[in-house]
mmCIF file of N, CA and C in Angstrom:
data_model
loop_
_atom_site.group_PDB
_atom_site.id
_atom_site.type_symbol
_atom_site.label_atom_id
_atom_site.label_comp_id
_atom_site.label_asym_id
_atom_site.label_seq_id
_atom_site.Cartn_x
_atom_site.Cartn_y
_atom_site.Cartn_z
ATOM 1 N N MET W 1 81.159 109.546 91.711
ATOM 2 C CA MET W 1 82.109 110.408 90.841
ATOM 3 C C MET W 1 82.887 111.380 91.626
ATOM 4 N N THR W 2 82.318 111.923 92.721
ATOM 5 C CA THR W 2 82.926 112.968 93.552
ATOM 6 C C THR W 2 84.194 112.396 94.189
ATOM 7 N N SER W 3 84.074 111.036 94.554
ATOM 8 C CA SER W 3 85.324 110.447 95.217
ATOM 9 C C SER W 3 86.404 110.221 94.284
ATOM 10 N N LEU W 4 86.112 110.051 92.991
ATOM 11 C CA LEU W 4 87.141 109.909 91.966
ATOM 12 C C LEU W 4 87.870 111.275 91.786
ATOM 13 N N LEU W 5 87.088 112.382 91.761
ATOM 14 C CA LEU W 5 87.684 113.642 91.593
ATOM 15 C C LEU W 5 88.620 113.953 92.837
ATOM 16 N N ALA W 6 87.973 113.574 94.061
ATOM 17 C CA ALA W 6 88.873 113.802 95.233
ATOM 18 C C ALA W 6 90.159 112.890 95.310
ATOM 19 N N VAL W 7 90.009 111.754 94.918
ATOM 20 C CA VAL W 7 91.233 110.929 94.915
ATOM 21 C C VAL W 7 92.307 111.467 93.854
ATOM 22 N N SER W 8 91.892 111.747 92.668
ATOM 23 C CA SER W 8 92.889 112.231 91.637
ATOM 24 C C SER W 8 93.375 113.613 92.100
ATOM 25 N N SER W 9 92.465 114.429 92.611
ATOM 26 C CA SER W 9 93.023 115.819 93.157
ATOM 27 C C SER W 9 94.089 115.595 94.202
ATOM 28 N N SER W 10 93.742 114.782 95.205
ATOM 29 C CA SER W 10 94.806 114.544 96.202
ATOM 30 C C SER W 10 96.123 113.903 95.575
ATOM 31 N N GLY W 11 95.920 113.083 94.703
ATOM 32 C CA GLY W 11 97.173 112.530 94.043
ATOM 33 C C GLY W 11 97.991 113.497 93.300
ATOM 34 N N LEU W 12 97.293 114.644 92.617
ATOM 35 C CA LEU W 12 97.899 115.749 92.092
ATOM 36 C C LEU W 12 98.697 116.573 93.128
ATOM 37 N N GLN W 13 98.077 116.817 94.175
ATOM 38 C CA GLN W 13 98.768 117.561 95.255
ATOM 39 C C GLN W 13 99.871 116.917 95.854
ATOM 40 N N ALA W 14 99.815 115.522 96.073
ATOM 41 C CA ALA W 14 100.938 114.795 96.564
ATOM 42 C C ALA W 14 102.019 114.745 95.548
ATOM 43 N N ALA W 15 101.853 114.656 94.419
ATOM 44 C CA ALA W 15 102.925 114.663 93.367
ATOM 45 C C ALA W 15 103.648 115.972 93.314
ATOM 46 N N GLN W 16 102.800 117.060 93.381
ATOM 47 C CA GLN W 16 103.400 118.416 93.350
ATOM 48 C C GLN W 16 104.217 118.598 94.644
ATOM 49 N N LEU W 17 103.869 118.137 95.688
ATOM 50 C CA LEU W 17 104.667 118.211 96.969
ATOM 51 C C LEU W 17 105.923 117.459 96.771
ATOM 52 N N ARG W 18 105.853 116.250 96.339
ATOM 53 C CA ARG W 18 107.019 115.435 96.086
ATOM 54 C C ARG W 18 108.121 116.094 95.172
ATOM 55 N N LEU W 19 107.619 116.808 94.136
ATOM 56 C CA LEU W 19 108.390 117.485 93.249
ATOM 57 C C LEU W 19 109.068 118.588 93.908
ATOM 58 N N ALA W 20 108.252 119.339 94.591
ATOM 59 C CA ALA W 20 108.746 120.576 95.385
ATOM 60 C C ALA W 20 109.796 120.317 96.455
ATOM 61 N N ALA W 21 109.591 119.116 97.070
ATOM 62 C CA ALA W 21 110.506 118.740 98.183
ATOM 63 C C ALA W 21 111.839 118.307 97.529
ATOM 64 N N SER W 22 111.793 117.566 96.430
ATOM 65 C CA SER W 22 112.965 117.168 95.696
ATOM 66 C C SER W 22 113.720 118.315 95.168
ATOM 67 N N ALA W 23 113.114 119.243 94.508
ATOM 68 C CA ALA W 23 113.680 120.378 94.046
ATOM 69 C C ALA W 23 114.331 121.278 95.167
ATOM 70 N N HIS W 24 113.735 121.277 96.293
ATOM 71 C CA HIS W 24 114.292 121.994 97.442
ATOM 72 C C HIS W 24 115.548 121.171 97.891
ATOM 73 N N ASN W 25 115.470 119.946 97.895
ATOM 74 C CA ASN W 25 116.756 119.164 98.274
ATOM 75 C C ASN W 25 117.892 119.351 97.325
ATOM 76 N N VAL W 26 117.582 119.428 96.044
ATOM 77 C CA VAL W 26 118.599 119.670 95.038
ATOM 78 C C VAL W 26 119.252 121.071 95.239
ATOM 79 N N ALA W 27 118.410 121.989 95.413
ATOM 80 C CA ALA W 27 118.816 123.461 95.419
ATOM 81 C C ALA W 27 119.693 123.689 96.700
ATOM 82 N N ASN W 28 119.475 122.899 97.705
ATOM 83 C CA ASN W 28 120.178 123.086 99.030
ATOM 84 C C ASN W 28 121.245 121.947 99.225
ATOM 85 N N ALA W 29 121.520 121.187 98.172
ATOM 86 C CA ALA W 29 122.458 120.160 98.379
ATOM 87 C C ALA W 29 123.869 120.459 98.922
ATOM 88 N N GLN W 30 124.285 121.599 98.525
ATOM 89 C CA GLN W 30 125.693 122.010 99.047
ATOM 90 C C GLN W 30 125.573 122.915 100.290
ATOM 91 N N THR W 31 124.481 123.132 100.853
ATOM 92 C CA THR W 31 124.284 123.957 102.119
ATOM 93 C C THR W 31 124.796 123.067 103.190
ATOM 94 N N PRO W 32 125.727 123.841 103.966
ATOM 95 C CA PRO W 32 126.251 122.930 105.250
ATOM 96 C C PRO W 32 125.107 122.658 106.222
ATOM 97 N N ALA W 33 125.166 121.476 106.767
ATOM 98 C CA ALA W 33 124.153 121.017 107.748
ATOM 99 C C ALA W 33 122.687 121.075 107.257
ATOM 100 N N PHE W 34 122.588 120.922 105.881
ATOM 101 C CA PHE W 34 121.197 120.826 105.405
ATOM 102 C C PHE W 34 120.589 119.396 105.738
ATOM 103 N N ALA W 35 119.380 119.428 106.184
ATOM 104 C CA ALA W 35 118.641 118.191 106.355
ATOM 105 C C ALA W 35 117.609 117.948 105.204
ATOM 106 N N ARG W 36 117.769 116.887 104.438
ATOM 107 C CA ARG W 36 116.999 116.795 103.259
ATOM 108 C C ARG W 36 115.515 116.572 103.684
ATOM 109 N N GLN W 37 114.561 117.113 102.726
ATOM 110 C CA GLN W 37 113.171 116.997 103.085
ATOM 111 C C GLN W 37 112.672 115.577 102.428
ATOM 112 N N GLN W 38 111.771 114.901 103.010
ATOM 113 C CA GLN W 38 111.147 113.722 102.483
ATOM 114 C C GLN W 38 109.682 113.920 102.575
ATOM 115 N N VAL W 39 108.894 113.303 101.662
ATOM 116 C CA VAL W 39 107.355 113.408 101.627
ATOM 117 C C VAL W 39 106.935 112.070 102.229
ATOM 118 N N ASN W 40 106.047 112.155 103.168
ATOM 119 C CA ASN W 40 105.365 111.028 103.700
ATOM 120 C C ASN W 40 103.888 110.932 103.158
ATOM 121 N N LEU W 41 103.573 109.785 102.665
ATOM 122 C CA LEU W 41 102.139 109.564 102.029
ATOM 123 C C LEU W 41 101.553 108.528 102.845
ATOM 124 N N GLN W 42 100.184 108.799 103.051
ATOM 125 C CA GLN W 42 99.350 107.806 103.674
ATOM 126 C C GLN W 42 98.047 107.847 103.206
ATOM 127 N N ALA W 43 97.216 106.809 103.223
ATOM 128 C CA ALA W 43 95.954 106.741 102.754
ATOM 129 C C ALA W 43 95.027 107.757 103.450
ATOM 130 N N ALA W 44 94.227 108.516 102.708
ATOM 131 C CA ALA W 44 93.328 109.504 103.335
ATOM 132 C C ALA W 44 92.070 108.759 103.803
ATOM 133 N N PRO W 45 91.605 109.054 105.149
ATOM 134 C CA PRO W 45 90.224 108.411 105.467
ATOM 135 C C PRO W 45 89.173 109.109 104.729
ATOM 136 N N GLY W 46 88.042 108.479 104.752
ATOM 137 C CA GLY W 46 86.824 109.038 104.182
ATOM 138 C C GLY W 46 86.601 108.731 102.728
ATOM 139 N N LEU W 47 86.810 109.672 101.897
ATOM 140 C CA LEU W 47 86.565 109.549 100.378
ATOM 141 C C LEU W 47 87.726 108.773 99.807
ATOM 142 N N GLY W 48 88.764 108.684 100.353
ATOM 143 C CA GLY W 48 90.025 108.027 99.756
ATOM 144 C C GLY W 48 91.068 109.028 99.345
ATOM 145 N N GLY W 49 91.892 108.505 98.633
ATOM 146 C CA GLY W 49 92.958 109.424 98.119
ATOM 147 C C GLY W 49 94.181 109.317 99.029
ATOM 148 N N VAL W 50 94.997 110.324 98.995
ATOM 149 C CA VAL W 50 96.277 110.182 99.717
ATOM 150 C C VAL W 50 96.414 111.624 100.461
ATOM 151 N N GLN W 51 97.060 111.466 101.802
ATOM 152 C CA GLN W 51 97.470 112.665 102.398
ATOM 153 C C GLN W 51 99.036 112.672 102.378
ATOM 154 N N ALA W 52 99.581 113.826 102.122
ATOM 155 C CA ALA W 52 100.900 114.049 101.946
ATOM 156 C C ALA W 52 101.583 115.128 102.844
ATOM 157 N N GLY W 53 102.602 114.857 103.394
ATOM 158 C CA GLY W 53 103.280 115.807 104.246
ATOM 159 C C GLY W 53 104.760 115.747 104.149
ATOM 160 N N SER W 54 105.465 116.885 104.234
ATOM 161 C CA SER W 54 106.898 116.839 104.170
ATOM 162 C C SER W 54 107.555 117.080 105.585
ATOM 163 N N ALA W 55 108.603 116.528 105.766
ATOM 164 C CA ALA W 55 109.346 116.608 107.043
ATOM 165 C C ALA W 55 110.810 116.306 106.809
ATOM 166 N N PRO W 56 111.743 116.722 107.539
ATOM 167 C CA PRO W 56 113.144 116.434 107.483
ATOM 168 C C PRO W 56 113.383 114.898 107.508
ATOM 169 N N ALA W 57 114.266 114.405 106.618
ATOM 170 C CA ALA W 57 114.552 112.962 106.689
ATOM 171 C C ALA W 57 115.103 112.519 108.034
ATOM 172 N N ALA W 58 114.744 111.330 108.342
ATOM 173 C CA ALA W 58 115.233 110.659 109.573
ATOM 174 C C ALA W 58 116.775 110.497 109.683
ATOM 175 N N SER W 59 117.388 110.084 108.586
ATOM 176 C CA SER W 59 118.795 109.860 108.395
ATOM 177 C C SER W 59 119.515 111.145 107.930
ATOM 178 N N PRO W 60 120.640 111.446 108.501
ATOM 179 C CA PRO W 60 121.338 112.668 108.033
ATOM 180 C C PRO W 60 122.352 112.372 106.927
ATOM 181 N N GLU W 61 121.991 111.516 105.974
ATOM 182 C CA GLU W 61 122.808 111.096 104.913
ATOM 183 C C GLU W 61 123.192 112.239 104.013
ATOM 184 N N GLY W 62 122.415 113.322 103.846
ATOM 185 C CA GLY W 62 122.678 114.379 102.816
ATOM 186 C C GLY W 62 121.839 114.102 101.626
ATOM 187 N N VAL W 63 122.192 114.602 100.623
ATOM 188 C CA VAL W 63 121.293 114.652 99.335
ATOM 189 C C VAL W 63 122.049 113.807 98.233
ATOM 190 N N ALA W 64 121.387 112.845 97.810
ATOM 191 C CA ALA W 64 121.971 112.055 96.669
ATOM 192 C C ALA W 64 121.349 112.502 95.357
ATOM 193 N N LEU W 65 122.046 113.236 94.492
ATOM 194 C CA LEU W 65 121.498 113.831 93.366
ATOM 195 C C LEU W 65 120.840 112.690 92.359
ATOM 196 N N PRO W 66 121.418 111.483 92.236
ATOM 197 C CA PRO W 66 120.740 110.609 91.466
ATOM 198 C C PRO W 66 119.290 110.149 92.013
ATOM 199 N N ASP W 67 119.234 109.977 93.373
ATOM 200 C CA ASP W 67 117.964 109.557 93.958
ATOM 201 C C ASP W 67 116.914 110.653 93.764
ATOM 202 N N GLU W 68 117.398 112.029 93.878
ATOM 203 C CA GLU W 68 116.437 113.167 93.678
ATOM 204 C C GLU W 68 116.057 113.140 92.285
ATOM 205 N N ALA W 69 116.847 112.830 91.221
ATOM 206 C CA ALA W 69 116.471 112.831 89.902
ATOM 207 C C ALA W 69 115.341 111.705 89.631
ATOM 208 N N VAL W 70 115.548 110.532 90.263
ATOM 209 C CA VAL W 70 114.541 109.622 90.110
ATOM 210 C C VAL W 70 113.251 110.025 90.808
ATOM 211 N N GLU W 71 113.336 110.588 91.979
ATOM 212 C CA GLU W 71 112.164 110.946 92.645
ATOM 213 C C GLU W 71 111.400 112.062 91.799
ATOM 214 N N GLN W 72 112.073 112.934 91.162
ATOM 215 C CA GLN W 72 111.423 113.948 90.316
ATOM 216 C C GLN W 72 110.793 113.352 89.113
ATOM 217 N N ILE W 73 111.399 112.377 88.505
ATOM 218 C CA ILE W 73 110.768 111.682 87.453
ATOM 219 C C ILE W 73 109.546 110.923 87.808
ATOM 220 N N ALA W 74 109.694 110.212 88.869
ATOM 221 C CA ALA W 74 108.479 109.454 89.540
ATOM 222 C C ALA W 74 107.426 110.344 89.967
ATOM 223 N N ALA W 75 107.673 111.518 90.480
ATOM 224 C CA ALA W 75 106.668 112.523 90.785
ATOM 225 C C ALA W 75 105.987 113.130 89.528
ATOM 226 N N GLY W 76 106.755 113.257 88.475
ATOM 227 C CA GLY W 76 106.189 113.740 87.287
ATOM 228 C C GLY W 76 105.182 112.670 86.642
ATOM 229 N N TYR W 77 105.644 111.515 86.706
ATOM 230 C CA TYR W 77 104.662 110.419 86.108
ATOM 231 C C TYR W 77 103.447 110.345 87.071
ATOM 232 N N ALA W 78 103.554 110.341 88.330
ATOM 233 C CA ALA W 78 102.385 110.339 89.224
ATOM 234 C C ALA W 78 101.422 111.486 88.868
ATOM 235 N N PHE W 79 101.909 112.708 88.639
ATOM 236 C CA PHE W 79 101.211 113.870 88.251
ATOM 237 C C PHE W 79 100.416 113.710 87.040
ATOM 238 N N LYS W 80 101.104 113.193 85.980
ATOM 239 C CA LYS W 80 100.497 112.870 84.693
ATOM 240 C C LYS W 80 99.442 111.852 84.832
ATOM 241 N N ALA W 81 99.673 110.824 85.651
ATOM 242 C CA ALA W 81 98.637 109.780 85.752
ATOM 243 C C ALA W 81 97.347 110.291 86.432
ATOM 244 N N ASN W 82 97.580 111.114 87.522
ATOM 245 C CA ASN W 82 96.379 111.644 88.200
ATOM 246 C C ASN W 82 95.633 112.597 87.276
ATOM 247 N N ALA W 83 96.392 113.456 86.504
ATOM 248 C CA ALA W 83 95.811 114.383 85.648
ATOM 249 C C ALA W 83 94.877 113.752 84.619
ATOM 250 N N LEU W 84 95.350 112.451 84.058
ATOM 251 C CA LEU W 84 94.698 111.722 83.159
ATOM 252 C C LEU W 84 93.454 111.197 83.804
ATOM 253 N N VAL W 85 93.430 110.711 85.006
ATOM 254 C CA VAL W 85 92.264 110.215 85.720
ATOM 255 C C VAL W 85 91.301 111.434 85.807
ATOM 256 N N LEU W 86 91.806 112.528 86.262
ATOM 257 C CA LEU W 86 90.900 113.709 86.377
ATOM 258 C C LEU W 86 90.189 114.088 85.113
ATOM 259 N N ARG W 87 90.999 114.161 84.040
ATOM 260 C CA ARG W 87 90.492 114.459 82.701
ATOM 261 C C ARG W 87 89.458 113.394 82.272
ATOM 262 N N THR W 88 89.631 112.213 82.434
ATOM 263 C CA THR W 88 88.758 111.096 82.203
ATOM 264 C C THR W 88 87.477 111.203 82.886
ATOM 265 N N ALA W 89 87.637 111.543 84.217
ATOM 266 C CA ALA W 89 86.364 111.610 85.031
ATOM 267 C C ALA W 89 85.546 112.767 84.580
ATOM 268 N N ASP W 90 86.247 113.936 84.177
ATOM 269 C CA ASP W 90 85.503 115.175 83.633
ATOM 270 C C ASP W 90 84.754 114.659 82.373
ATOM 271 N N GLU W 91 85.473 113.901 81.472
ATOM 272 C CA GLU W 91 84.795 113.545 80.241
ATOM 273 C C GLU W 91 83.530 112.619 80.538
ATOM 274 N N VAL W 92 83.812 111.630 81.459
ATOM 275 C CA VAL W 92 82.607 110.830 81.919
ATOM 276 C C VAL W 92 81.451 111.580 82.438
ATOM 277 N N LEU W 93 81.838 112.369 83.189
ATOM 278 C CA LEU W 93 80.729 113.248 83.856
ATOM 279 C C LEU W 93 79.992 114.141 82.824
ATOM 280 N N GLY W 94 80.775 114.723 81.905
ATOM 281 C CA GLY W 94 80.129 115.445 80.828
ATOM 282 C C GLY W 94 79.254 114.633 79.852
ATOM 283 N N THR W 95 79.670 113.382 79.711
ATOM 284 C CA THR W 95 78.872 112.381 78.965
ATOM 285 C C THR W 95 77.601 112.084 79.694
ATOM 286 N N LEU W 96 77.659 111.785 81.086
ATOM 287 C CA LEU W 96 76.500 111.546 81.774
ATOM 288 C C LEU W 96 75.535 112.711 81.829
ATOM 289 N N LEU W 97 76.196 113.968 81.875
ATOM 290 C CA LEU W 97 75.225 115.167 81.837
ATOM 291 C C LEU W 97 74.485 115.303 80.582
ATOM 292 N N ASP W 98 75.312 115.063 79.480
ATOM 293 C CA ASP W 98 74.672 115.044 78.110
ATOM 294 C C ASP W 98 73.477 114.005 77.886
ATOM 295 N N THR W 99 73.767 112.849 78.477
ATOM 296 C CA THR W 99 72.752 111.751 78.351
ATOM 297 C C THR W 99 71.565 112.142 79.119
ATOM 298 N N HIS W 100 71.634 112.759 80.346
ATOM 299 C CA HIS W 100 70.486 113.027 81.166
ATOM 300 C C HIS W 100 69.842 114.426 80.749
ATOM 301 N N ALA W 101 70.438 115.229 79.863
ATOM 302 C CA ALA W 101 69.876 116.475 79.410
ATOM 303 C C ALA W 101 68.875 116.393 78.404
#
């Protein structure tokens, strides 16, 4: 059960970072010589989950507002999905504790 909590918690943090990076990109879209931020995700070793980190994008294309809107929507859905997993794990854990009490 602990690994399920760790996986969903890391997913929540990754979604939050994705949303923050995208909002940063939108806020600075008109800034001269601005390098858009991108979030890199990779599988976390050990208990599982995801490791997320932001870095300047490799290509100097600038900020495409439609792409950032899609990224924000996707990050919102990822956050909701991980929150649902966390809530379900909490309910299951509560049921297990009630059964053993």
